Structures are given as structure tokens and as C-alpha cells.
Amino acid sequence: MSQDLVVIGGGPGGYVAALRAAQLGARVALVEADRLGGVCLNVGCIPTKALLASAEVYHTVARAAEFGVRCGAPELDWPAMQARKEQVVAKMVGGVRMLLERAGVTVLPGRARFLAADRVAISGPAGEQVLSAARFIIATGSSPLRLPIPGVDMPGVLDSTGALSLESLPESLLVVGGGAVGLEFATLFATLGARVTVVEMLPRLAPLMDRDVGEALRTALAVQRVKVYVNTRIEAIEAGERGLVARLQGPQGELAVESEKVLLAAGRRPNVEGLGIEAAGVAFDRKGIRVDDRMATGVAGIYAIGDVVGGSMLAHVAMHQGVVAAENALGHEARMRYNAVPSCIFTRPEAASVGLTEEAAREQGYDVRVGRFPFNGNGKAVAQGEIEGFVKVVAEARYGAVLGLHIVGPHASDLILEGALGLTLETTLDEIVATIHAHPTLGEAVAEASLAALGRALHLPK
């Protein structure tokens, strides 16, 4: 069988690459070893957000009296939450399948292995077949890291996939990793009543975000009775009387933390094993497949995208890379830019960041001005009872060019898009404040933070 282009992997980056290539008139085959949608749709972004949505409803009902609504205490139904999650996943995956079918993409179940730079062998339910193409896009994703410590294979030690499919809610949970995945699971299970502890080996939570974001998230988690240890590493996991005991080492010395379950959320590794990319001459290292800003590997006609290339392991980055790779593979010109990639953490409150942190901007030699505005001064936030957090804008001092936007607060994951667009268009503070923001909206806080950076704050006391 011969195709114009073969995409290996049907996750967010892979299926988007296949759709874009089909739009451009190519005959496209997509090879998927497991389920369309990849980790994100099946055991990542989407199912976690579905469960977090259920947890948020539970939390809202529990505080209904604050809004003048009297009702009985909410009752948890974890199996029903799980069932809803599966319905959401099935709907999304079905949507991807429909889009591929309508676009004329041939979906081949199985595992692909390069035989040469222009051929792959596909091992699937129908046996093995060889597929030839002039162009390939590798989009095989990543897998959770397994920490090299004693006890990681014990029953009750979970990765994110295992945590999503628990048959019952744990009474207690130790989360190893204070990044997005770990903090979202900590929020989920703490909201549903579990005793949660988070361990992060770096000096703060959300270490890739602005320092103020990490500190605000730690405060928010403390309100939710989540215990946090930073600058702390896990040395071993052992059996305990009521589950598992994690041996920790940090500034406080040696600690033993007992919990029913342990969730390992400390990074991911690119999926390159079994691909046979050596046969195609594609270069890779422990960080992933090496590519340039066109997503080209250095072997003519072979591109790679998404988690398998390392870097920002985010679904929206993979999707954009998929478009770039497909366009370049089919004779167009496109390049990746990473200066305006938003990152979001779906905690309570949410956190989001785009562009340079204040610390990074200063390290890069910028003379910066910073503006902050708290949500407790925002009309809509007060009205809906979500006043935790702030908006922080980082800008170049002389001309006011926006360098970064950082948000902790309600709907931060949506509000951050103003910053992403602003960075893409090289927006200034003056341009943000000249844009009329509807009232009352949460987005007004972005304009207020920008006014504060200009020294013209209207709704902050002097």
C-alpha cells in the first residue's frame, strides 16, 4: 500500500496533522496502536477535566448556603462520576473518528516500525503489512516516568492513568510531583474528601510558572487542607499498616508519610522504543527526537511532533506542531514559535501563564515593569464568590511591550488567551488598556493589571 503521507500516532498532534494534510489534498494514512485521541482524550486532559467538573459541582453544592440556596449535604457517587467521565471521553473520541472519516483519512490500527526512510511495517489485527510513503509524521507521544526508587511497582502506586480508573475513592493520597498533573489530582481528591500530601523536589510548586503563581497555589492548597513539601525528594515506598509508607528526604530531614495510595506525577518520557527510527536514520536522544522549527528531523520527508520531540509536552503545542509539520511536508512553509505558548493548571483556583515570568525577564536583561490586580477587586469575581488570586502582567519598561501574563483565579485558563494573542501580536500595555473590556467580566482584571503596570491603576487604593 502506498500513501502520500503517513502519520504515526493518533493523539492530538497526530490526528490534527492528518486532517491538515488531507485539507491540502494529500492521500493520508494514520496509524494508531491504541485509541484515537491518544493520552489527552483517553487518559489525560479530557477525563481529568470531566472528573474535576464533577468535583467542582460537589464543592459548589456544599457551599450553596452562601448564595442563599438551602439544600441537603451533597452525596458523592464516585461510580457515577466515573461513568460520566467515560461518556465524555467516548463522545470526544467519536468526534475525532468522524472528522478523520469525513476528511478521507485512512485509519490503520496497529504499531508502525520503520524499515527504511520510506517504508514502515504495520503490525495490527489483520497481521503485518508494509506501507510506503514519501513523507512521514511521527506523533507517538509519551509515557509516565517511573522513578528509579524502591517500591514503585508495589500495589497502590499509581500513574495518572491508574488514578483516573480507581474503583473507589482513597481515604489518603500522596502525590509525587508539584506540576500540573500532580496539582490537578491533588485538587480533585482533596475536594472529594481525601487527605492529600504533595511532594515536590524543586523549591516551589508549579516550578515552570511565575514564582507568585506557585506561592498562590500553595496557599490555595493549604486552604483545602493539602499538605505540601517542597525541596523534598522521595527515597522509597514501603508497605505500611494502612497502605503505603513513603520515605522522604528534605529540609526537615527524614520523613515517613503514610497513605492509602501514592500517585507518581513526576514527568514523562518520549515514546521512541519499537519505532525502528534507527533504520530511517532519524536522530534522537533521551529528550526525544531532534527536530528544527519546521518539525523536520533532518531526514528528508520525515517530521516529528508532540511529546515525542520533548520540550513543551502540551496537547495544544502538539496540535500546532501537527499543522506546521503537515504544511511543510506538503510543500508549504511554516515554522513553530514558542514565545506565546500558554500553560494552564486546572486547580481551584485555576492557574495560567504565558510568556516570560518576571524572574526570567529580569535574567534576560529586560528593564521590567510589573502590574498586579487581585480578583477580590473585580466585580464579577466578588458576585460569583470566587475572589482568590490575581492577574500579573510583566512588560518591558520603556515601550510597555508585554512580555508575560500570569493568572491565578477563576477561569484563568480562558483569560490567559488575551495574553497569548497579545504576545503573538507584540501588544503593548497601552494597547491593552485602550481596548474596552466589558463590565462586569473577569477579563477586566487583565486591563486593571495593565493600568497598574503603567502607574495608572483606577481600582486599587493608593
Short mmCIF file of C-alpha atoms in Angstrom, two decimals:
data_model
loop_
_atom_site.label_atom_id
_atom_site.label_comp_id
_atom_site.label_asym_id
_atom_site.label_seq_id
_atom_site.Cartn_x
_atom_site.Cartn_y
_atom_site.Cartn_z
CA MET A 1 0.00 0.00 0.00
CA SER A 2 1.24 3.49 -0.84
CA GLN A 3 0.20 6.88 0.58
CA ASP A 4 1.32 10.48 0.11
CA LEU A 5 1.80 10.89 3.85
CA VAL A 6 1.66 8.57 6.85
CA VAL A 7 1.07 9.84 10.37
CA ILE A 8 2.24 7.51 13.15
CA GLY A 9 0.14 8.16 16.25
CA GLY A 10 -3.44 9.40 16.57
CA GLY A 11 -3.18 11.72 19.55
CA PRO A 12 -3.94 15.47 19.39
CA GLY A 13 -0.89 16.25 17.27
CA GLY A 14 -1.22 13.23 15.01
CA TYR A 15 -4.89 13.48 14.14
CA VAL A 16 -4.62 17.25 13.55
CA ALA A 17 -1.62 16.67 11.26
CA ALA A 18 -3.63 14.08 9.33
CA LEU A 19 -6.61 16.44 8.99
CA ARG A 20 -4.44 19.34 7.79
CA ALA A 21 -2.64 17.13 5.27
CA ALA A 22 -5.98 15.90 3.94
CA GLN A 23 -7.14 19.53 3.62
CA LEU A 24 -4.09 20.14 1.45
CA GLY A 25 -5.13 17.31 -0.89
CA ALA A 26 -2.83 14.51 0.27
CA ARG A 27 -3.75 10.83 0.50
CA VAL A 28 -3.20 10.25 4.21
CA ALA A 29 -2.98 7.17 6.41
CA LEU A 30 -2.96 7.41 10.20
CA VAL A 31 -1.56 4.51 12.21
CA GLU A 32 -2.74 4.22 15.83
CA ALA A 33 -1.61 1.46 18.19
CA ASP A 34 -4.26 2.03 20.85
CA ARG A 35 -7.15 4.53 20.82
CA LEU A 36 -7.71 7.60 18.69
CA GLY A 37 -7.16 10.76 20.69
CA GLY A 38 -4.08 9.45 22.46
CA VAL A 39 -3.32 10.14 26.10
CA CYS A 40 -5.06 13.53 26.13
CA LEU A 41 -8.51 12.39 25.09
CA ASN A 42 -8.46 8.97 26.73
CA VAL A 43 -6.38 9.11 29.92
CA GLY A 44 -5.21 12.71 30.26
CA CYS A 45 -6.61 16.18 29.65
CA ILE A 46 -10.24 15.32 28.95
CA PRO A 47 -11.03 12.68 31.60
CA THR A 48 -9.29 14.69 34.32
CA LYS A 49 -11.34 17.77 33.40
CA ALA A 50 -14.52 15.68 33.46
CA LEU A 51 -13.78 14.46 36.98
CA LEU A 52 -12.71 17.92 38.10
CA ALA A 53 -16.02 19.26 36.78
CA SER A 54 -17.88 16.74 38.94
CA ALA A 55 -15.75 17.70 41.93
CA GLU A 56 -16.47 21.39 41.32
CA VAL A 57 -20.22 20.73 41.32
CA TYR A 58 -19.82 18.88 44.61
CA HIS A 59 -17.86 21.82 46.04
CA THR A 60 -20.41 24.36 44.81
CA VAL A 61 -23.37 22.47 46.26
CA ALA A 62 -21.53 22.17 49.58
CA ARG A 63 -21.35 25.99 49.80
CA ALA A 64 -24.79 26.64 48.33
CA ALA A 65 -25.98 28.33 51.53
CA GLU A 66 -23.53 31.18 50.86
CA PHE A 67 -25.66 32.02 47.82
CA GLY A 68 -28.99 31.78 49.62
CA VAL A 69 -29.74 28.26 48.40
CA ARG A 70 -30.72 25.72 51.04
CA CYS A 71 -30.26 22.05 50.23
CA GLY A 72 -29.10 18.91 51.95
CA ALA A 73 -25.49 17.89 52.18
CA PRO A 74 -24.25 16.63 48.78
CA GLU A 75 -23.61 12.91 48.45
CA LEU A 76 -20.68 11.58 46.48
CA ASP A 77 -21.27 8.92 43.84
CA TRP A 78 -17.82 8.02 42.55
CA PRO A 79 -19.03 5.29 40.15
CA ALA A 80 -21.46 7.80 38.60
CA MET A 81 -18.62 10.33 38.25
CA GLN A 82 -16.54 7.67 36.53
CA ALA A 83 -19.41 6.76 34.22
CA ARG A 84 -19.88 10.40 33.22
CA LYS A 85 -16.15 10.70 32.58
CA GLU A 86 -16.28 7.70 30.24
CA GLN A 87 -19.25 9.19 28.39
CA VAL A 88 -17.33 12.42 27.86
CA VAL A 89 -14.28 10.52 26.58
CA ALA A 90 -16.36 8.36 24.24
CA LYS A 91 -18.07 11.42 22.77
CA MET A 92 -14.77 13.21 22.14
CA VAL A 93 -13.05 10.16 20.64
CA GLY A 94 -16.07 9.52 18.45
CA GLY A 95 -15.84 13.09 17.22
CA VAL A 96 -12.21 12.60 16.20
CA ARG A 97 -13.07 9.39 14.35
CA MET A 98 -15.88 11.16 12.49
CA LEU A 99 -13.61 14.05 11.48
CA LEU A 100 -10.99 11.67 10.09
CA GLU A 101 -13.58 9.67 8.18
CA ARG A 102 -15.15 12.79 6.67
CA ALA A 103 -11.69 14.04 5.65
CA GLY A 104 -10.92 10.78 3.86
CA VAL A 105 -8.05 9.79 6.16
CA THR A 106 -7.38 6.04 6.24
CA VAL A 107 -7.09 4.92 9.87
CA LEU A 108 -4.98 1.79 10.35
CA PRO A 109 -4.97 0.09 13.77
CA GLY A 110 -1.57 -1.28 14.72
CA ARG A 111 2.02 -0.44 15.56
CA ALA A 112 4.32 1.07 12.95
CA ARG A 113 8.01 0.24 12.66
CA PHE A 114 10.34 1.89 10.16
CA LEU A 115 12.03 -0.48 7.71
CA ALA A 116 13.66 2.40 5.86
CA ALA A 117 13.13 6.13 5.45
CA ASP A 118 10.27 5.50 3.01
CA ARG A 119 8.65 2.34 4.41
CA VAL A 120 7.03 1.14 7.61
CA ALA A 121 5.73 -2.23 8.70
CA ILE A 122 2.38 -2.11 10.49
CA SER A 123 1.56 -4.89 12.94
CA GLY A 124 -2.15 -4.92 13.63
CA PRO A 125 -5.26 -7.09 13.98
CA ALA A 126 -5.04 -8.08 10.30
CA GLY A 127 -1.42 -9.16 10.57
CA GLU A 128 1.54 -7.25 9.17
CA GLN A 129 1.52 -5.02 6.14
CA VAL A 130 4.11 -2.74 4.59
CA LEU A 131 3.20 0.86 3.84
CA SER A 132 5.25 3.11 1.56
CA ALA A 133 5.19 6.91 1.55
CA ALA A 134 7.38 9.84 0.63
CA ARG A 135 6.51 11.65 3.85
CA PHE A 136 6.01 10.61 7.47
CA ILE A 137 5.00 12.46 10.61
CA ILE A 138 5.95 10.74 13.87
CA ALA A 139 3.49 11.56 16.68
CA THR A 140 3.86 8.70 19.13
CA GLY A 141 3.54 10.75 22.32
CA SER A 142 5.00 9.95 25.72
CA SER A 143 4.57 7.72 28.76
CA PRO A 144 4.75 8.47 32.51
CA LEU A 145 8.19 8.28 34.06
CA ARG A 146 8.76 5.53 36.58
CA LEU A 147 11.01 6.87 39.30
CA PRO A 148 14.11 4.73 39.98
CA ILE A 149 13.34 4.15 43.63
CA PRO A 150 12.49 1.05 45.65
CA GLY A 151 8.80 0.23 45.84
CA VAL A 152 7.46 1.91 42.70
CA ASP A 153 5.97 -1.37 41.48
CA MET A 154 4.03 -2.07 44.66
CA PRO A 155 0.22 -2.33 44.57
CA GLY A 156 -1.29 1.06 45.28
CA VAL A 157 1.43 3.02 43.48
CA LEU A 158 -0.28 4.72 40.56
CA ASP A 159 0.49 6.73 37.50
CA SER A 160 -2.05 9.22 36.13
CA THR A 161 -3.82 6.53 34.11
CA GLY A 162 -4.29 4.39 37.20
CA ALA A 163 -5.54 7.33 39.24
CA LEU A 164 -8.25 8.00 36.65
CA SER A 165 -9.60 4.46 36.84
CA LEU A 166 -9.72 3.89 40.62
CA GLU A 167 -12.75 1.83 41.60
CA SER A 168 -13.17 3.71 44.87
CA LEU A 169 -12.00 6.98 46.37
CA PRO A 170 -8.87 6.69 48.51
CA GLU A 171 -9.00 8.00 52.06
CA SER A 172 -5.50 9.38 51.65
CA LEU A 173 -3.15 10.07 48.76
CA LEU A 174 0.49 11.09 48.42
CA VAL A 175 1.19 12.93 45.15
CA VAL A 176 4.79 12.94 43.95
CA GLY A 177 5.23 15.95 41.69
CA GLY A 178 4.05 19.54 42.07
CA GLY A 179 3.48 20.31 38.40
CA ALA A 180 0.20 20.49 36.50
CA VAL A 181 -0.71 16.79 36.66
CA GLY A 182 0.10 16.38 40.34
CA LEU A 183 -1.69 19.55 41.41
CA GLU A 184 -4.83 18.75 39.43
CA PHE A 185 -5.11 15.31 41.01
CA ALA A 186 -4.38 16.80 44.42
CA THR A 187 -7.25 19.25 43.88
CA LEU A 188 -9.60 16.52 42.66
CA PHE A 189 -9.13 14.10 45.53
CA ALA A 190 -8.88 16.77 48.23
CA THR A 191 -12.18 18.25 47.04
CA LEU A 192 -13.76 14.81 47.29
CA GLY A 193 -12.58 14.35 50.87
CA ALA A 194 -9.22 12.57 50.72
CA ARG A 195 -6.27 13.58 52.89
CA VAL A 196 -3.71 14.70 50.31
CA THR A 197 0.01 15.37 50.55
CA VAL A 198 2.09 16.80 47.69
CA VAL A 199 5.85 16.33 47.42
CA GLU A 200 7.90 18.46 45.01
CA MET A 201 11.69 18.16 44.72
CA LEU A 202 12.13 21.75 43.45
CA PRO A 203 11.84 24.86 45.68
CA ARG A 204 8.21 25.65 44.74
CA LEU A 205 5.03 24.30 43.24
CA ALA A 206 4.38 24.86 39.53
CA PRO A 207 8.12 25.46 39.08
CA LEU A 208 7.85 26.43 35.41
CA MET A 209 5.43 29.26 36.17
CA ASP A 210 5.95 32.64 37.78
CA ARG A 211 7.10 32.50 41.39
CA ASP A 212 3.97 34.35 42.56
CA VAL A 213 1.79 31.71 40.90
CA GLY A 214 3.48 28.88 42.75
CA GLU A 215 3.15 30.69 46.09
CA ALA A 216 -0.53 31.42 45.46
CA LEU A 217 -1.24 27.80 44.60
CA ARG A 218 0.46 26.64 47.78
CA THR A 219 -1.74 28.99 49.79
CA ALA A 220 -4.86 27.76 47.99
CA LEU A 221 -3.96 24.13 48.61
CA ALA A 222 -3.40 24.85 52.30
CA VAL A 223 -6.97 26.20 52.48
CA GLN A 224 -8.07 22.86 51.02
CA ARG A 225 -6.06 21.09 53.75
CA VAL A 226 -3.47 19.74 51.34
CA LYS A 227 -0.08 19.33 52.97
CA VAL A 228 2.84 20.40 50.75
CA TYR A 229 6.55 19.60 50.98
CA VAL A 230 8.95 21.37 48.60
CA ASN A 231 12.70 20.83 48.20
CA THR A 232 11.84 17.28 49.13
CA ARG A 233 12.52 14.03 47.29
CA ILE A 234 11.03 10.60 47.69
CA GLU A 235 13.58 7.92 48.55
CA ALA A 236 11.49 4.76 48.76
CA ILE A 237 7.98 3.36 49.08
CA GLU A 238 7.25 0.58 51.56
CA ALA A 239 4.27 -1.36 52.84
CA GLY A 240 2.55 0.16 55.86
CA GLU A 241 -0.14 -0.85 58.31
CA ARG A 242 -2.87 1.06 56.42
CA GLY A 243 -1.45 1.16 52.93
CA LEU A 244 1.91 2.57 51.88
CA VAL A 245 4.69 4.50 53.57
CA ALA A 246 6.79 6.94 51.54
CA ARG A 247 10.27 7.76 52.83
CA LEU A 248 11.02 11.42 52.14
CA GLN A 249 14.18 13.49 52.45
CA GLY A 250 14.10 17.29 52.59
CA PRO A 251 14.98 20.39 54.62
CA GLN A 252 13.02 18.96 57.53
CA GLY A 253 15.20 15.84 57.48
CA GLU A 254 13.79 12.35 57.00
CA LEU A 255 10.03 11.93 56.94
CA ALA A 256 7.69 8.96 56.69
CA VAL A 257 4.30 9.72 55.14
CA GLU A 258 1.63 7.05 55.21
CA SER A 259 -1.17 6.99 52.65
CA GLU A 260 -3.56 4.55 51.05
CA LYS A 261 -2.28 5.36 47.54
CA VAL A 262 0.78 7.01 46.01
CA LEU A 263 0.48 8.86 42.70
CA LEU A 264 3.65 9.36 40.67
CA ALA A 265 3.27 12.54 38.62
CA ALA A 266 6.89 13.48 38.09
CA GLY A 267 7.27 13.82 34.34
CA ARG A 268 7.01 11.85 31.12
CA ARG A 269 9.36 10.24 28.60
CA PRO A 270 9.09 10.25 24.79
CA ASN A 271 7.81 7.06 23.12
CA VAL A 272 10.57 6.06 20.71
CA GLU A 273 11.01 2.40 21.60
CA GLY A 274 9.96 -0.06 18.91
CA LEU A 275 9.66 2.60 16.20
CA GLY A 276 12.76 1.47 14.36
CA ILE A 277 13.75 5.06 13.73
CA GLU A 278 17.38 3.98 13.56
CA ALA A 279 16.53 2.22 10.30
CA ALA A 280 15.25 5.52 8.95
CA GLY A 281 18.32 7.43 10.15
CA VAL A 282 16.36 9.68 12.49
CA ALA A 283 18.41 11.17 15.34
CA PHE A 284 17.11 11.10 18.91
CA ASP A 285 18.30 11.25 22.49
CA ARG A 286 16.75 10.83 25.93
CA LYS A 287 14.81 14.08 25.48
CA GLY A 288 13.20 12.85 22.28
CA ILE A 289 13.51 13.07 18.50
CA ARG A 290 15.56 16.04 17.34
CA VAL A 291 13.68 18.49 15.13
CA ASP A 292 14.03 22.05 13.86
CA ASP A 293 11.41 24.78 13.91
CA ARG A 294 9.80 23.25 10.80
CA MET A 295 9.38 20.00 12.78
CA ALA A 296 11.78 18.33 10.34
CA THR A 297 14.04 15.58 11.67
CA GLY A 298 16.95 16.03 9.28
CA VAL A 299 15.91 13.01 7.23
CA ALA A 300 14.17 14.19 4.09
CA GLY A 301 10.43 13.67 4.30
CA ILE A 302 10.32 12.67 7.98
CA TYR A 303 8.85 15.02 10.59
CA ALA A 304 8.11 14.59 14.30
CA ILE A 305 5.69 16.41 16.60
CA GLY A 306 4.24 16.42 20.09
CA ASP A 307 5.60 14.77 23.21
CA VAL A 308 7.98 12.55 21.24
CA VAL A 309 10.15 15.61 20.49
CA GLY A 310 10.28 16.66 24.15
CA GLY A 311 10.05 20.30 25.16
CA SER A 312 6.57 21.57 25.95
CA MET A 313 4.58 18.37 26.35
CA LEU A 314 1.20 20.03 25.90
CA ALA A 315 -1.67 18.93 23.66
CA HIS A 316 -2.16 22.40 22.18
CA VAL A 317 1.53 22.60 21.29
CA ALA A 318 1.32 19.19 19.60
CA MET A 319 -1.70 20.32 17.58
CA HIS A 320 0.07 23.41 16.33
CA GLN A 321 3.19 21.38 15.55
CA GLY A 322 0.97 18.98 13.60
CA VAL A 323 -0.25 21.78 11.35
CA VAL A 324 3.31 23.07 10.87
CA ALA A 325 4.65 19.60 10.03
CA ALA A 326 1.83 18.79 7.59
CA GLU A 327 2.23 22.09 5.76
CA ASN A 328 5.99 21.72 5.45
CA ALA A 329 5.70 18.08 4.38
CA LEU A 330 3.41 19.10 1.53
CA GLY A 331 5.48 21.94 0.15
CA HIS A 332 4.25 24.90 2.17
CA GLU A 333 6.34 26.97 4.57
CA ALA A 334 5.53 27.10 8.28
CA ARG A 335 7.58 27.46 11.44
CA MET A 336 6.96 26.99 15.14
CA ARG A 337 7.21 29.87 17.60
CA TYR A 338 7.23 29.09 21.30
CA ASN A 339 7.19 32.58 22.83
CA ALA A 340 3.40 32.63 23.24
CA VAL A 341 2.53 29.13 24.44
CA PRO A 342 0.01 29.25 27.31
CA SER A 343 0.23 26.77 30.17
CA CYS A 344 -2.76 26.02 32.38
CA ILE A 345 -3.30 24.17 35.65
CA PHE A 346 -6.89 23.26 36.47
CA THR A 347 -6.68 23.61 40.23
CA ARG A 348 -9.09 25.62 42.39
CA PRO A 349 -8.46 28.41 41.64
CA GLU A 350 -7.02 27.79 38.20
CA ALA A 351 -3.56 28.97 37.21
CA ALA A 352 -2.32 30.00 33.79
CA SER A 353 0.80 31.55 32.36
CA VAL A 354 2.14 32.72 29.00
CA GLY A 355 5.39 34.37 28.03
CA LEU A 356 8.22 35.30 30.36
CA THR A 357 7.98 35.16 34.12
CA GLU A 358 9.17 38.23 35.99
CA GLU A 359 12.29 36.36 37.07
CA ALA A 360 13.10 35.18 33.53
CA ALA A 361 12.54 38.64 32.07
CA ARG A 362 15.00 40.18 34.52
CA GLU A 363 17.52 37.37 33.91
CA GLN A 364 17.31 38.10 30.17
CA GLY A 365 18.28 41.70 30.82
CA TYR A 366 14.93 43.42 30.45
CA ASP A 367 14.15 46.51 32.47
CA VAL A 368 10.66 45.48 33.50
CA ARG A 369 7.53 46.98 34.93
CA VAL A 370 5.01 44.75 36.68
CA GLY A 371 1.33 45.27 37.34
CA ARG A 372 -0.95 43.21 39.58
CA PHE A 373 -4.65 43.24 40.21
CA PRO A 374 -6.42 40.99 42.74
CA PHE A 375 -9.69 39.27 41.93
CA ASN A 376 -11.15 40.49 45.21
CA GLY A 377 -11.35 43.88 43.48
CA ASN A 378 -13.16 42.51 40.43
CA GLY A 379 -16.95 42.91 40.37
CA LYS A 380 -17.83 39.64 38.71
CA ALA A 381 -15.41 37.63 40.85
CA VAL A 382 -16.96 39.09 44.00
CA ALA A 383 -20.50 38.49 42.71
CA GLN A 384 -19.83 34.83 41.99
CA GLY A 385 -17.87 34.24 45.17
CA GLU A 386 -14.51 33.47 43.58
CA ILE A 387 -12.14 36.13 44.86
CA GLU A 388 -8.92 34.14 45.28
CA GLY A 389 -5.98 35.05 43.07
CA PHE A 390 -4.71 37.83 40.84
CA VAL A 391 -3.63 38.87 37.38
CA LYS A 392 0.02 39.80 36.91
CA VAL A 393 1.41 41.39 33.78
CA VAL A 394 5.13 41.68 33.04
CA ALA A 395 6.18 44.29 30.47
CA GLU A 396 9.28 45.96 29.11
CA ALA A 397 9.65 49.27 30.92
CA ARG A 398 10.47 51.75 28.15
CA TYR A 399 7.88 50.93 25.48
CA GLY A 400 5.49 48.80 27.50
CA ALA A 401 5.77 45.70 25.31
CA VAL A 402 4.01 42.83 27.06
CA LEU A 403 6.46 40.08 27.98
CA GLY A 404 4.27 37.78 30.06
CA LEU A 405 0.88 37.32 31.66
CA HIS A 406 0.30 35.22 34.77
CA ILE A 407 -3.05 34.48 36.36
CA VAL A 408 -4.33 32.65 39.41
CA GLY A 409 -8.07 32.83 39.71
CA PRO A 410 -11.45 31.88 38.28
CA HIS A 411 -11.32 30.83 34.60
CA ALA A 412 -7.62 31.64 34.37
CA SER A 413 -7.31 29.06 31.57
CA ASP A 414 -9.68 31.15 29.44
CA LEU A 415 -8.41 34.57 30.47
CA ILE A 416 -4.82 33.70 29.52
CA LEU A 417 -5.72 33.74 25.84
CA GLU A 418 -5.68 37.55 25.86
CA GLY A 419 -2.03 37.31 26.83
CA ALA A 420 -1.26 34.66 24.21
CA LEU A 421 -2.80 36.79 21.47
CA GLY A 422 -1.08 39.87 22.83
CA LEU A 423 2.35 38.23 22.71
CA THR A 424 1.71 36.91 19.21
CA LEU A 425 0.79 40.42 18.02
CA GLU A 426 3.54 42.08 20.11
CA THR A 427 0.98 44.08 22.07
CA THR A 428 1.83 46.90 24.48
CA LEU A 429 0.28 47.85 27.79
CA ASP A 430 -1.21 50.96 26.18
CA GLU A 431 -2.98 48.80 23.59
CA ILE A 432 -4.48 46.56 26.27
CA VAL A 433 -5.85 49.47 28.31
CA ALA A 434 -7.14 51.14 25.14
CA THR A 435 -9.25 48.02 24.48
CA ILE A 436 -12.67 48.31 26.09
CA HIS A 437 -13.21 45.32 28.37
CA ALA A 438 -16.87 44.52 29.02
CA HIS A 439 -18.20 45.07 32.55
CA PRO A 440 -18.68 43.15 34.73
CA THR A 441 -16.28 40.48 33.48
CA LEU A 442 -13.27 38.67 34.86
CA GLY A 443 -11.29 39.94 31.87
CA GLU A 444 -11.36 43.44 33.32
CA ALA A 445 -8.68 42.26 35.72
CA VAL A 446 -6.23 42.00 32.80
CA ALA A 447 -6.85 45.63 31.88
CA GLU A 448 -6.60 46.68 35.55
CA ALA A 449 -3.25 44.89 35.94
CA SER A 450 -2.01 46.63 32.81
CA LEU A 451 -3.13 50.00 34.20
CA ALA A 452 -1.26 49.18 37.41
CA ALA A 453 1.90 48.46 35.41
CA LEU A 454 1.55 51.89 33.81
CA GLY A 455 1.11 53.52 37.22
CA ARG A 456 -2.48 54.43 36.40
CA ALA A 457 -4.48 51.93 38.47
CA LEU A 458 -8.07 53.06 38.92
CA HIS A 459 -9.45 50.38 41.21
CA LEU A 460 -6.51 49.92 43.56
CA PRO A 461 -6.05 52.05 46.66
CA LYS A 462 -3.07 54.39 46.65
#
